[in-house]
Short mmCIF file of C-alpha atoms in Angstrom, two decimals:
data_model
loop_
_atom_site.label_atom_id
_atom_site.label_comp_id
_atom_site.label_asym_id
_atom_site.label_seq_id
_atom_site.Cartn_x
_atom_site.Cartn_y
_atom_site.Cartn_z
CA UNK A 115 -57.07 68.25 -8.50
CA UNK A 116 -55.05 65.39 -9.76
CA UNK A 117 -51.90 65.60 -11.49
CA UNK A 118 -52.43 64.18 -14.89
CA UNK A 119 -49.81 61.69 -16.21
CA UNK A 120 -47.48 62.87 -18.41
CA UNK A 121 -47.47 59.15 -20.82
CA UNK A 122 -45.51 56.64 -20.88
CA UNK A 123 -41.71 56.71 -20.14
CA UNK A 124 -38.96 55.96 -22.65
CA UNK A 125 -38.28 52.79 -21.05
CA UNK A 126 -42.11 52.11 -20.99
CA UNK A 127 -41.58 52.28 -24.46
CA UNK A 128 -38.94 50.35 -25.06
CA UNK A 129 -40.80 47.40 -22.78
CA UNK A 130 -43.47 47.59 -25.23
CA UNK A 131 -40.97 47.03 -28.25
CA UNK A 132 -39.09 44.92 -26.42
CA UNK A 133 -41.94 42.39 -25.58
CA UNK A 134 -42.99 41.06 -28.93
CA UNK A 135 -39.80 40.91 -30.19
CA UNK A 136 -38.63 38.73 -27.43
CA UNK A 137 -42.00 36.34 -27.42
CA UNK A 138 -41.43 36.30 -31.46
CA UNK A 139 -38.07 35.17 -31.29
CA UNK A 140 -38.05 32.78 -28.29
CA UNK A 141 -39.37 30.42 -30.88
CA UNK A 142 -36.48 30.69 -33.01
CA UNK A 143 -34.04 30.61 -29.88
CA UNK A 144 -35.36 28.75 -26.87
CA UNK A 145 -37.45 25.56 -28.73
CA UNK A 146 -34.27 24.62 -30.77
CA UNK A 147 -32.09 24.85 -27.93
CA UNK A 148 -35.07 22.46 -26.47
CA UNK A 149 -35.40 20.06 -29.41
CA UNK A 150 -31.20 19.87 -29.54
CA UNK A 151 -31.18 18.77 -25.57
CA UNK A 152 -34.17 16.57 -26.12
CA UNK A 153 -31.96 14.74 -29.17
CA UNK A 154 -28.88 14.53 -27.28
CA UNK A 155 -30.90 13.01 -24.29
CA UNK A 156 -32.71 10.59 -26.50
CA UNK A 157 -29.23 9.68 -28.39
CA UNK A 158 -27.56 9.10 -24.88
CA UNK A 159 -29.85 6.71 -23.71
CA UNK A 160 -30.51 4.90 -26.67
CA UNK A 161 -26.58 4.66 -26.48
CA UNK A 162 -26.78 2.88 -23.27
CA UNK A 163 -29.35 0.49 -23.94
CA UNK A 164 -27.80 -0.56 -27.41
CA UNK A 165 -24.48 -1.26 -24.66
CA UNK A 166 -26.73 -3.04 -22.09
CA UNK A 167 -28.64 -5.30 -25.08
CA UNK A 168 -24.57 -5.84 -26.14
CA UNK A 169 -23.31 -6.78 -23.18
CA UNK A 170 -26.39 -8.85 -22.52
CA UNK A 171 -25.66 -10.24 -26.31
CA UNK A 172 -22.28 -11.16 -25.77
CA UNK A 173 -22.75 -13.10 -22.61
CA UNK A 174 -25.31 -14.69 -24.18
CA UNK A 175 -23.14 -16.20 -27.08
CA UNK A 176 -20.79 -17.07 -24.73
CA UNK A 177 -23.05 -19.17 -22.80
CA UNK A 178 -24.32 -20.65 -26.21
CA UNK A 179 -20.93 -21.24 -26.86
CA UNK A 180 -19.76 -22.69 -23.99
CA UNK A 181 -22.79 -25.24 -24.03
CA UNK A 182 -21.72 -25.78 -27.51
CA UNK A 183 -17.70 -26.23 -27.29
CA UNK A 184 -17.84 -26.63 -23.88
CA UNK A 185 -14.51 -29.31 -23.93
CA UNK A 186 -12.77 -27.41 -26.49
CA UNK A 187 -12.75 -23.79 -24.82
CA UNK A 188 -10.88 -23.03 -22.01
CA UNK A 189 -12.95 -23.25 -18.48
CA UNK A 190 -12.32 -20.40 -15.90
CA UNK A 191 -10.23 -21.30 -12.61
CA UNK A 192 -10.72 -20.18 -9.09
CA UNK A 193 -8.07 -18.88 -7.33
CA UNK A 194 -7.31 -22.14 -5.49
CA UNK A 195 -7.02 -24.23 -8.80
CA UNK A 196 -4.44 -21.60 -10.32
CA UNK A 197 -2.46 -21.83 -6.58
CA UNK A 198 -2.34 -25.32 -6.81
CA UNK A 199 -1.40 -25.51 -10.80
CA UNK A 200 1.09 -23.34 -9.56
CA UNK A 201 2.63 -24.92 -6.89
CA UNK A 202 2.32 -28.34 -8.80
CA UNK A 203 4.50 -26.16 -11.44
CA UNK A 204 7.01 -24.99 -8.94
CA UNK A 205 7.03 -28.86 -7.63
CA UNK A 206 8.02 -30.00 -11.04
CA UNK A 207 10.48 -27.39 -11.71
CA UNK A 208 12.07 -28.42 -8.56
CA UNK A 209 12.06 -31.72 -9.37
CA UNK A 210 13.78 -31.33 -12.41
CA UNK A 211 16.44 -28.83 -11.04
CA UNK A 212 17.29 -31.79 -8.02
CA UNK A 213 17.83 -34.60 -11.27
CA UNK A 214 20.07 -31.79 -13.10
CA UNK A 215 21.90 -31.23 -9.16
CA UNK A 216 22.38 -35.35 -9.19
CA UNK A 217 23.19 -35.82 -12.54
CA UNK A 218 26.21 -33.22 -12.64
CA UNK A 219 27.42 -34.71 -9.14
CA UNK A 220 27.31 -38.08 -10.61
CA UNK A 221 29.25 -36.66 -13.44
CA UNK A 222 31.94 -34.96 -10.92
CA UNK A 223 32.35 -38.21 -9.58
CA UNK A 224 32.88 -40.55 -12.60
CA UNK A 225 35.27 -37.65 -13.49
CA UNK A 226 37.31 -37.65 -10.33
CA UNK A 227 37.30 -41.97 -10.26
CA UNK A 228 38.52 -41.72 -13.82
CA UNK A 229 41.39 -38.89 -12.90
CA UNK A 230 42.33 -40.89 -9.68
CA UNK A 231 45.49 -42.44 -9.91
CA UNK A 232 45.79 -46.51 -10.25
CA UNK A 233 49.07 -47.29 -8.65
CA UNK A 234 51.10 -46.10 -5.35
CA UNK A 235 53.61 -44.38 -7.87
CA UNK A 236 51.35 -42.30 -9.75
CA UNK A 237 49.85 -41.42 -6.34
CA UNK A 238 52.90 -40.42 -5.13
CA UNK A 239 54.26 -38.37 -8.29
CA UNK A 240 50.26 -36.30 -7.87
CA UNK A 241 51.10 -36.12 -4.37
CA UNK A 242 54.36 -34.46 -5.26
CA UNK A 243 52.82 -32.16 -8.21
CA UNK A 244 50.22 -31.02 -6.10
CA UNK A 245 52.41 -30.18 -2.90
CA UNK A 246 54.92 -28.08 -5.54
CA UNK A 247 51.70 -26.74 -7.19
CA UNK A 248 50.57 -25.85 -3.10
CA UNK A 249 53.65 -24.03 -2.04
CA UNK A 250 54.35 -22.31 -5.55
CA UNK A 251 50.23 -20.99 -5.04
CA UNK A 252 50.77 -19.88 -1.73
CA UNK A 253 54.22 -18.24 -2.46
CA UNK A 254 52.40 -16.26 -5.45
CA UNK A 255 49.60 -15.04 -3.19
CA UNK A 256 51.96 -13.88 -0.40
CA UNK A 257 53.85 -11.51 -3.13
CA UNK A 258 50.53 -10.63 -4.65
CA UNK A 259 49.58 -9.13 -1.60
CA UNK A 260 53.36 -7.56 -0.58
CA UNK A 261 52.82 -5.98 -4.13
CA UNK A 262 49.65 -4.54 -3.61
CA UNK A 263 49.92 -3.13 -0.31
CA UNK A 264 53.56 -1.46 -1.74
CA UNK A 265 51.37 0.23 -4.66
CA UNK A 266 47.98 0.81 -2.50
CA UNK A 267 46.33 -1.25 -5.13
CA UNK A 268 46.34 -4.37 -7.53
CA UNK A 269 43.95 -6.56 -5.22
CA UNK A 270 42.57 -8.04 -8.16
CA UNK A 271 45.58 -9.66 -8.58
CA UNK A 272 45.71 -10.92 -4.67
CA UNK A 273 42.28 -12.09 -5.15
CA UNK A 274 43.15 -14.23 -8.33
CA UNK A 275 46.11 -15.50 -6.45
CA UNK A 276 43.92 -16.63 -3.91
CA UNK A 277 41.29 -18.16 -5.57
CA UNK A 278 44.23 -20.23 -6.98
CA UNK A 279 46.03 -21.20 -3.74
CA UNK A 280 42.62 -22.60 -2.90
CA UNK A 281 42.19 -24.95 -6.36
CA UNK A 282 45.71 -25.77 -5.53
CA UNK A 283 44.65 -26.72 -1.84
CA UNK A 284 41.75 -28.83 -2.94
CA UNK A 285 43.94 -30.46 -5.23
CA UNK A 286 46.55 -30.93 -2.81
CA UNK A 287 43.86 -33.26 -0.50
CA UNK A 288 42.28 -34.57 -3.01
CA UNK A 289 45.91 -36.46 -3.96
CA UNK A 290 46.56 -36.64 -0.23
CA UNK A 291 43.15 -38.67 -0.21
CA UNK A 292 44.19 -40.82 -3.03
CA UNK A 293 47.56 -41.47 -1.36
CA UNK A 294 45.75 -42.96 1.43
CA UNK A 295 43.52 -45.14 -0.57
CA UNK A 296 46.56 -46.67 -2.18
CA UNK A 297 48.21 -47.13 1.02
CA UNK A 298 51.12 -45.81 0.61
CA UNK A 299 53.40 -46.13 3.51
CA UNK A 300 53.54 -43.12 5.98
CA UNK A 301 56.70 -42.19 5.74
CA UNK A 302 56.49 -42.35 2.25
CA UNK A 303 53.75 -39.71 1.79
CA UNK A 304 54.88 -36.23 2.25
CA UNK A 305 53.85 -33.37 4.23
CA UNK A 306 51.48 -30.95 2.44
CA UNK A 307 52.62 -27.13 2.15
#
């Protein structure tokens, strides 16, 4: 005949313990886990509509606002009106830095008509000052620069020396120039450097 069967197994058993435990438990386990997600989602959106009603709140008052103060708040500029508030800016600024330019050359001049001598002597004797002040310039530079290429250095001092034969050469026309306004005769006027 037929084999009978023996029973259940161990892990039969252990299924049937196992079971109730597990549907027992779940409650304790899975609909907390449930509830806690639930929250969360609930908190999250509530979270973004209290944002949304916010945002919405705050553009709101400023619309109030700006129907309210609307001269004494400050309006929003397109692109264009800030490029041309700049450029007018830039405009002014150069403007002002030309006036500054022509004010300082004025200046220069009034200086130089007040330095420039008054009388064919005092021409003459700047004349001579500058021409001594030329050659004694140019004399300096030339032993600047023996000096420094003897020692392989000191070019500072050759470049000092020549940024002073060059005042002295400006000076030097600039009396030449006056000597001529005066007139002075030309054999009188003497040969610069």
């Amino acid at each position: 005949g037929r084999a009978q069967c023996a029973g259940p197994t161990w892990w039969g058993r252990l299924g049937e313990m196992v079971a109730p435990f597990l549907i027992y438990f779940s409650a304790f386990i899975f609909i907390p886990i449930a509830g806690l997600a639930s929250s969360l989602l609930v908190g999250l959106i509530a979270i973004a509509v209290a944002a949304g009603f916010s945002l919405l709140a705050f553009e709101g008052l400023k619309a109030v606002l700006r129907l309210a103060l609307g001269d004494f708040l400050p309006q929003e500029q397109s692109p264009q009106e800030q490029a041309w508030q700049r450029a007018e800016r830039d405009r002014k600024a150069l403007t002002v830095v030309e006036d500054i330019e022509e004010e300082i050359r004025r200046a220069a001049e009034a200086q130089r008509e007040a330095l420039r001598p008054k009388t064919p002597a005092e021409a003459r004797s700047r004349l001579e000052e500058a021409d001594a002040a030329l050659r004694a310039a140019r004399a300096a530079l030339a032993a600047a620069e023996e000096d420094a290429k003897a020692r392989s250095g000191g070019w500072n001092e050759v470049c000092e020396a020549r940024e002073a034969a060059e005042r002295a050469e400006v000076w030097a026309a600039e009396a030449a120039s006056d000597a001529e306004l005066l007139s002075l005769p030309q054999g009188s006027v003497p040969q610069l450097g």
